């Protein structure tokens, strides 16, 4: 009996090794390099925009960039099954009055649902009609007005365009809504089933910075969550020591009167560098302690939203630490009503040596509890001098997991090293590629890291205490020096995450009008 057990264990062990070796011997990705007729200025977008019943096996790829005449362009690429490569489907000049773009929300439960591309001007939001290319693309009016709007964005003509959040299904009715900050309010245009949009304003003021020379209006960070246990999404913002939220009503609108959830008075909704002393100067970094709400989401899987707070403490410019505090929401009964409350002190805290950055909160193993991934690097004079010589600085990628007591352990369950690079010639710093994505379709998140300029390392996700395989699978290819331009998306809808990578001024000049698509094999 014992011999049979040993044989079974040995067979299973070597079968697993053979499986990993077979996967590692083949290329992880099919790689496509696409050249664009302009310099790419924004990360490539993957989205299903075209209604094509005959061939709906892959999402389209959207590239935005600028030509030699400083004209902004949009180009859309589709995968051609016969040519086995991506081909230009259409391109369009973007008029300078449009300074921002956004996409309708992605619906996980309906991946085949068409999405809509929106553009924002000073006084209008338009949708982009995706039409095949013609000889003269400027003759086509592809911009269709969705709604006349007003906001604090008084931009008549823009030198560049970038992504901005102004489209969201605010009340979760399956329709796209528009939200834009005004100087002393938030303007909402809520879509109705009849096709009309209902205008509503909320008394949610913009954040104002002022000094002797100027006054600056900034949009406040908004949080969308259920704060009153009615299974409806509310709209919230953070004041010092409180959450102010506008509850959603039964008819899908929002109450114009905000409700308050009290917090520790040391918690803010602003970064410390946005806060001024009574004399107008920035806060003194020689002795700084500041808490700011980073995210509001259910981290511990109990169905109640939690609050993630970044605690920054400094004793000088080079002596800084960022801890992440987690305040777990609790339900209390007040009469016949359940109300949410947060503790005065953090429920659990993540601390690590060095400066923490790059917060990512994701459920890597589908247990309804979220893991936390962070990067850590040492900010010291010796490290700065070494970085100036080598052009890079080491940083650690750390993964923390909640234990059975809903506490983050002192030590991370995963600790990997990557390198942050920068260029002295153009004064720009890059970012290593650090991605969590399911690339083999097993429902577990895999860890992808860059190694030097030409190697991707993938640590496959595992069930159990060790969240990732010990040995990495590797793919050789030219990598972008700014990892933020690496996007993950299931492009061909096969249940496995693919990747799109574009390049910046940190990279070689010849790469600036190209992007790379990695389709997982």
PDB file of C-alpha atoms in Angstrom, residues 242-411:
ATOM      1  CA  UNK A 242     -15.930  62.559   7.104  1.00  0.00           C
ATOM      2  CA  UNK A 243     -17.409  60.885   4.033  1.00  0.00           C
ATOM      3  CA  UNK A 244     -20.099  62.980   2.364  1.00  0.00           C
ATOM      4  CA  UNK A 245     -22.368  60.929   0.113  1.00  0.00           C
ATOM      5  CA  UNK A 246     -25.397  61.526  -2.093  1.00  0.00           C
ATOM      6  CA  UNK A 247     -27.673  58.486  -1.908  1.00  0.00           C
ATOM      7  CA  UNK A 248     -29.349  57.059  -4.979  1.00  0.00           C
ATOM      8  CA  UNK A 249     -33.130  57.268  -4.964  1.00  0.00           C
ATOM      9  CA  UNK A 250     -35.693  54.708  -6.078  1.00  0.00           C
ATOM     10  CA  UNK A 251     -36.078  56.341  -9.509  1.00  0.00           C
ATOM     11  CA  UNK A 252     -32.345  56.239 -10.283  1.00  0.00           C
ATOM     12  CA  UNK A 253     -31.634  59.891  -9.447  1.00  0.00           C
ATOM     13  CA  UNK A 254     -29.550  61.137  -6.512  1.00  0.00           C
ATOM     14  CA  UNK A 255     -30.601  62.949  -3.377  1.00  0.00           C
ATOM     15  CA  UNK A 256     -29.514  66.628  -3.541  1.00  0.00           C
ATOM     16  CA  UNK A 257     -28.842  66.546   0.214  1.00  0.00           C
ATOM     17  CA  UNK A 258     -25.685  64.751   1.314  1.00  0.00           C
ATOM     18  CA  UNK A 259     -25.387  62.470   4.321  1.00  0.00           C
ATOM     19  CA  UNK A 260     -22.322  62.235   6.546  1.00  0.00           C
ATOM     20  CA  UNK A 261     -20.274  59.297   7.839  1.00  0.00           C
ATOM     21  CA  UNK A 262     -17.853  60.440  10.504  1.00  0.00           C
ATOM     22  CA  UNK A 263     -14.190  59.409  10.294  1.00  0.00           C
ATOM     23  CA  UNK A 264     -11.045  59.989  12.292  1.00  0.00           C
ATOM     24  CA  UNK A 265     -10.426  63.740  11.993  1.00  0.00           C
ATOM     25  CA  UNK A 266      -6.868  63.133  10.756  1.00  0.00           C
ATOM     26  CA  UNK A 267      -8.188  61.585   7.503  1.00  0.00           C
ATOM     27  CA  UNK A 268      -8.352  63.811   4.400  1.00  0.00           C
ATOM     28  CA  UNK A 269      -9.480  63.553   0.805  1.00  0.00           C
ATOM     29  CA  UNK A 270      -6.498  65.557  -0.472  1.00  0.00           C
ATOM     30  CA  UNK A 271      -2.805  64.838  -0.924  1.00  0.00           C
ATOM     31  CA  UNK A 272      -0.590  66.579   1.586  1.00  0.00           C
ATOM     32  CA  UNK A 273       1.009  68.768  -1.097  1.00  0.00           C
ATOM     33  CA  UNK A 274      -2.427  70.253  -1.878  1.00  0.00           C
ATOM     34  CA  UNK A 275      -2.874  71.464   1.693  1.00  0.00           C
ATOM     35  CA  UNK A 276      -1.555  74.875   2.788  1.00  0.00           C
ATOM     36  CA  UNK A 277      -0.382  76.225   6.111  1.00  0.00           C
ATOM     37  CA  UNK A 278      -2.106  79.385   7.459  1.00  0.00           C
ATOM     38  CA  UNK A 279       0.664  81.482   5.879  1.00  0.00           C
ATOM     39  CA  UNK A 280      -0.009  79.939   2.438  1.00  0.00           C
ATOM     40  CA  UNK A 281       3.119  77.742   2.346  1.00  0.00           C
ATOM     41  CA  UNK A 282       3.078  73.994   1.747  1.00  0.00           C
ATOM     42  CA  UNK A 283       3.146  71.654   4.724  1.00  0.00           C
ATOM     43  CA  UNK A 284       6.505  71.322   6.486  1.00  0.00           C
ATOM     44  CA  UNK A 285       8.136  68.072   5.340  1.00  0.00           C
ATOM     45  CA  UNK A 286      10.561  68.039   8.260  1.00  0.00           C
ATOM     46  CA  UNK A 287       7.735  66.748  10.448  1.00  0.00           C
ATOM     47  CA  UNK A 288       4.754  65.576   8.419  1.00  0.00           C
ATOM     48  CA  UNK A 289       2.006  63.071   9.237  1.00  0.00           C
ATOM     49  CA  UNK A 290      -0.876  62.871   6.761  1.00  0.00           C
ATOM     50  CA  UNK A 291      -3.688  60.422   6.010  1.00  0.00           C
ATOM     51  CA  UNK A 292      -5.551  60.354   2.709  1.00  0.00           C
ATOM     52  CA  UNK A 293      -8.297  58.026   1.443  1.00  0.00           C
ATOM     53  CA  UNK A 294      -7.011  56.099  -1.591  1.00  0.00           C
ATOM     54  CA  UNK A 295      -9.836  53.653  -2.266  1.00  0.00           C
ATOM     55  CA  UNK A 296     -13.227  52.612  -0.933  1.00  0.00           C
ATOM     56  CA  UNK A 297     -14.111  48.985  -1.679  1.00  0.00           C
ATOM     57  CA  UNK A 298     -14.938  45.726   0.080  1.00  0.00           C
ATOM     58  CA  UNK A 299     -11.477  44.350   0.831  1.00  0.00           C
ATOM     59  CA  UNK A 300     -12.296  41.595   3.359  1.00  0.00           C
ATOM     60  CA  UNK A 301     -15.270  40.117   1.500  1.00  0.00           C
ATOM     61  CA  UNK A 302     -17.988  40.705   4.116  1.00  0.00           C
ATOM     62  CA  UNK A 303     -20.255  42.668   1.766  1.00  0.00           C
ATOM     63  CA  UNK A 304     -19.531  46.041   3.446  1.00  0.00           C
ATOM     64  CA  UNK A 305     -17.242  48.607   1.852  1.00  0.00           C
ATOM     65  CA  UNK A 306     -13.912  49.309   3.522  1.00  0.00           C
ATOM     66  CA  UNK A 307     -11.619  52.324   3.425  1.00  0.00           C
ATOM     67  CA  UNK A 308      -7.988  52.208   2.258  1.00  0.00           C
ATOM     68  CA  UNK A 309      -5.912  55.099   3.619  1.00  0.00           C
ATOM     69  CA  UNK A 310      -2.346  56.096   2.736  1.00  0.00           C
ATOM     70  CA  UNK A 311      -0.453  57.306   5.796  1.00  0.00           C
ATOM     71  CA  UNK A 312       2.554  59.453   4.867  1.00  0.00           C
ATOM     72  CA  UNK A 313       5.114  60.308   7.509  1.00  0.00           C
ATOM     73  CA  UNK A 314       8.282  62.295   6.859  1.00  0.00           C
ATOM     74  CA  UNK A 315      11.165  63.743   8.794  1.00  0.00           C
ATOM     75  CA  UNK A 316      12.811  65.474   5.858  1.00  0.00           C
ATOM     76  CA  UNK A 317      12.690  65.088   2.080  1.00  0.00           C
ATOM     77  CA  UNK A 318      14.688  61.832   2.032  1.00  0.00           C
ATOM     78  CA  UNK A 319      13.215  60.297   5.213  1.00  0.00           C
ATOM     79  CA  UNK A 320       9.736  59.267   4.131  1.00  0.00           C
ATOM     80  CA  UNK A 321       7.493  56.275   4.598  1.00  0.00           C
ATOM     81  CA  UNK A 322       4.060  55.414   3.265  1.00  0.00           C
ATOM     82  CA  UNK A 323       1.981  52.924   5.204  1.00  0.00           C
ATOM     83  CA  UNK A 324      -1.400  51.686   4.039  1.00  0.00           C
ATOM     84  CA  UNK A 325      -4.130  51.542   6.663  1.00  0.00           C
ATOM     85  CA  UNK A 326      -7.342  49.550   6.221  1.00  0.00           C
ATOM     86  CA  UNK A 327     -10.484  50.606   8.048  1.00  0.00           C
ATOM     87  CA  UNK A 328     -13.046  47.799   7.741  1.00  0.00           C
ATOM     88  CA  UNK A 329     -16.631  49.011   7.472  1.00  0.00           C
ATOM     89  CA  UNK A 330     -19.160  47.781  10.010  1.00  0.00           C
ATOM     90  CA  UNK A 331     -22.958  47.748  10.070  1.00  0.00           C
ATOM     91  CA  UNK A 332     -24.690  49.231  13.106  1.00  0.00           C
ATOM     92  CA  UNK A 333     -28.409  49.323  13.849  1.00  0.00           C
ATOM     93  CA  UNK A 334     -29.898  52.771  14.486  1.00  0.00           C
ATOM     94  CA  UNK A 335     -33.576  52.196  15.153  1.00  0.00           C
ATOM     95  CA  UNK A 336     -34.845  50.167  12.222  1.00  0.00           C
ATOM     96  CA  UNK A 337     -32.066  51.359   9.879  1.00  0.00           C
ATOM     97  CA  UNK A 338     -28.649  49.814   9.231  1.00  0.00           C
ATOM     98  CA  UNK A 339     -25.863  52.377   8.990  1.00  0.00           C
ATOM     99  CA  UNK A 340     -22.211  52.002   8.061  1.00  0.00           C
ATOM    100  CA  UNK A 341     -19.453  53.072  10.412  1.00  0.00           C
ATOM    101  CA  UNK A 342     -15.652  52.977  10.300  1.00  0.00           C
ATOM    102  CA  UNK A 343     -13.350  52.523  13.313  1.00  0.00           C
ATOM    103  CA  UNK A 344     -11.232  55.382  14.624  1.00  0.00           C
ATOM    104  CA  UNK A 345      -8.088  53.255  14.348  1.00  0.00           C
ATOM    105  CA  UNK A 346      -7.098  51.058  11.414  1.00  0.00           C
ATOM    106  CA  UNK A 347      -8.306  47.454  11.444  1.00  0.00           C
ATOM    107  CA  UNK A 348      -4.983  46.357   9.932  1.00  0.00           C
ATOM    108  CA  UNK A 349      -1.946  48.069   8.427  1.00  0.00           C
ATOM    109  CA  UNK A 350       0.641  47.254   5.774  1.00  0.00           C
ATOM    110  CA  UNK A 351       4.122  48.517   6.611  1.00  0.00           C
ATOM    111  CA  UNK A 352       7.382  47.842   4.810  1.00  0.00           C
ATOM    112  CA  UNK A 353      10.867  49.257   4.600  1.00  0.00           C
ATOM    113  CA  UNK A 354      11.342  52.088   2.132  1.00  0.00           C
ATOM    114  CA  UNK A 355       8.707  54.127   0.325  1.00  0.00           C
ATOM    115  CA  UNK A 356       5.597  52.245  -0.782  1.00  0.00           C
ATOM    116  CA  UNK A 357       3.901  53.112  -4.051  1.00  0.00           C
ATOM    117  CA  UNK A 358       1.879  51.561  -6.892  1.00  0.00           C
ATOM    118  CA  UNK A 359      -1.073  50.344  -4.824  1.00  0.00           C
ATOM    119  CA  UNK A 360      -3.064  47.587  -6.540  1.00  0.00           C
ATOM    120  CA  UNK A 361      -5.922  45.754  -4.792  1.00  0.00           C
ATOM    121  CA  UNK A 362      -7.124  42.602  -6.552  1.00  0.00           C
ATOM    122  CA  UNK A 363      -8.595  39.214  -5.653  1.00  0.00           C
ATOM    123  CA  UNK A 364      -5.971  36.938  -7.140  1.00  0.00           C
ATOM    124  CA  UNK A 365      -7.544  33.581  -6.222  1.00  0.00           C
ATOM    125  CA  UNK A 366     -11.326  34.275  -6.295  1.00  0.00           C
ATOM    126  CA  UNK A 367     -11.914  33.819  -2.552  1.00  0.00           C
ATOM    127  CA  UNK A 368     -13.719  37.216  -2.268  1.00  0.00           C
ATOM    128  CA  UNK A 369     -10.839  38.582  -0.193  1.00  0.00           C
ATOM    129  CA  UNK A 370      -8.526  41.033  -1.883  1.00  0.00           C
ATOM    130  CA  UNK A 371      -4.746  40.860  -1.938  1.00  0.00           C
ATOM    131  CA  UNK A 372      -2.645  44.040  -1.987  1.00  0.00           C
ATOM    132  CA  UNK A 373       0.320  44.545  -4.314  1.00  0.00           C
ATOM    133  CA  UNK A 374       2.775  47.389  -3.701  1.00  0.00           C
ATOM    134  CA  UNK A 375       6.214  48.483  -4.854  1.00  0.00           C
ATOM    135  CA  UNK A 376       8.875  49.574  -2.398  1.00  0.00           C
ATOM    136  CA  UNK A 377      12.140  51.442  -2.938  1.00  0.00           C
ATOM    137  CA  UNK A 378      14.723  53.086  -0.690  1.00  0.00           C
ATOM    138  CA  UNK A 379      14.976  56.858  -1.020  1.00  0.00           C
ATOM    139  CA  UNK A 380      18.438  57.690   0.297  1.00  0.00           C
ATOM    140  CA  UNK A 381      21.392  59.805  -0.820  1.00  0.00           C
ATOM    141  CA  UNK A 382      23.506  56.754  -1.622  1.00  0.00           C
ATOM    142  CA  UNK A 383      20.704  55.211  -3.701  1.00  0.00           C
ATOM    143  CA  UNK A 384      20.211  58.462  -5.588  1.00  0.00           C
ATOM    144  CA  UNK A 385      23.934  58.679  -6.405  1.00  0.00           C
ATOM    145  CA  UNK A 386      23.946  55.033  -7.506  1.00  0.00           C
ATOM    146  CA  UNK A 387      20.891  55.602  -9.655  1.00  0.00           C
ATOM    147  CA  UNK A 388      22.530  58.596 -11.342  1.00  0.00           C
ATOM    148  CA  UNK A 389      25.455  56.384 -12.299  1.00  0.00           C
ATOM    149  CA  UNK A 390      23.469  53.311 -13.412  1.00  0.00           C
ATOM    150  CA  UNK A 391      20.301  54.992 -14.727  1.00  0.00           C
ATOM    151  CA  UNK A 392      18.078  52.812 -12.552  1.00  0.00           C
ATOM    152  CA  UNK A 393      17.096  51.965  -9.013  1.00  0.00           C
ATOM    153  CA  UNK A 394      15.980  48.628  -7.578  1.00  0.00           C
ATOM    154  CA  UNK A 395      12.474  48.306  -6.253  1.00  0.00           C
ATOM    155  CA  UNK A 396      10.683  45.381  -4.681  1.00  0.00           C
ATOM    156  CA  UNK A 397       7.249  44.142  -5.693  1.00  0.00           C
ATOM    157  CA  UNK A 398       5.428  43.012  -2.560  1.00  0.00           C
ATOM    158  CA  UNK A 399       2.193  41.033  -2.244  1.00  0.00           C
ATOM    159  CA  UNK A 400       0.254  40.964   1.030  1.00  0.00           C
ATOM    160  CA  UNK A 401      -2.671  38.704   1.893  1.00  0.00           C
ATOM    161  CA  UNK A 402      -5.263  38.742   4.678  1.00  0.00           C
ATOM    162  CA  UNK A 403      -4.994  35.870   7.161  1.00  0.00           C
ATOM    163  CA  UNK A 404      -7.939  34.102   8.798  1.00  0.00           C
ATOM    164  CA  UNK A 405      -8.216  36.940  11.329  1.00  0.00           C
ATOM    165  CA  UNK A 406      -8.478  39.548   8.531  1.00  0.00           C
ATOM    166  CA  UNK A 407      -5.028  40.912   9.371  1.00  0.00           C
ATOM    167  CA  UNK A 408      -2.246  41.638   6.885  1.00  0.00           C
ATOM    168  CA  UNK A 409       0.890  39.846   8.076  1.00  0.00           C
ATOM    169  CA  UNK A 410       4.081  41.849   8.653  1.00  0.00           C
ATOM    170  CA  UNK A 411       5.926  39.953   5.926  1.00  0.00           C
TER     171      UNK A 411
END
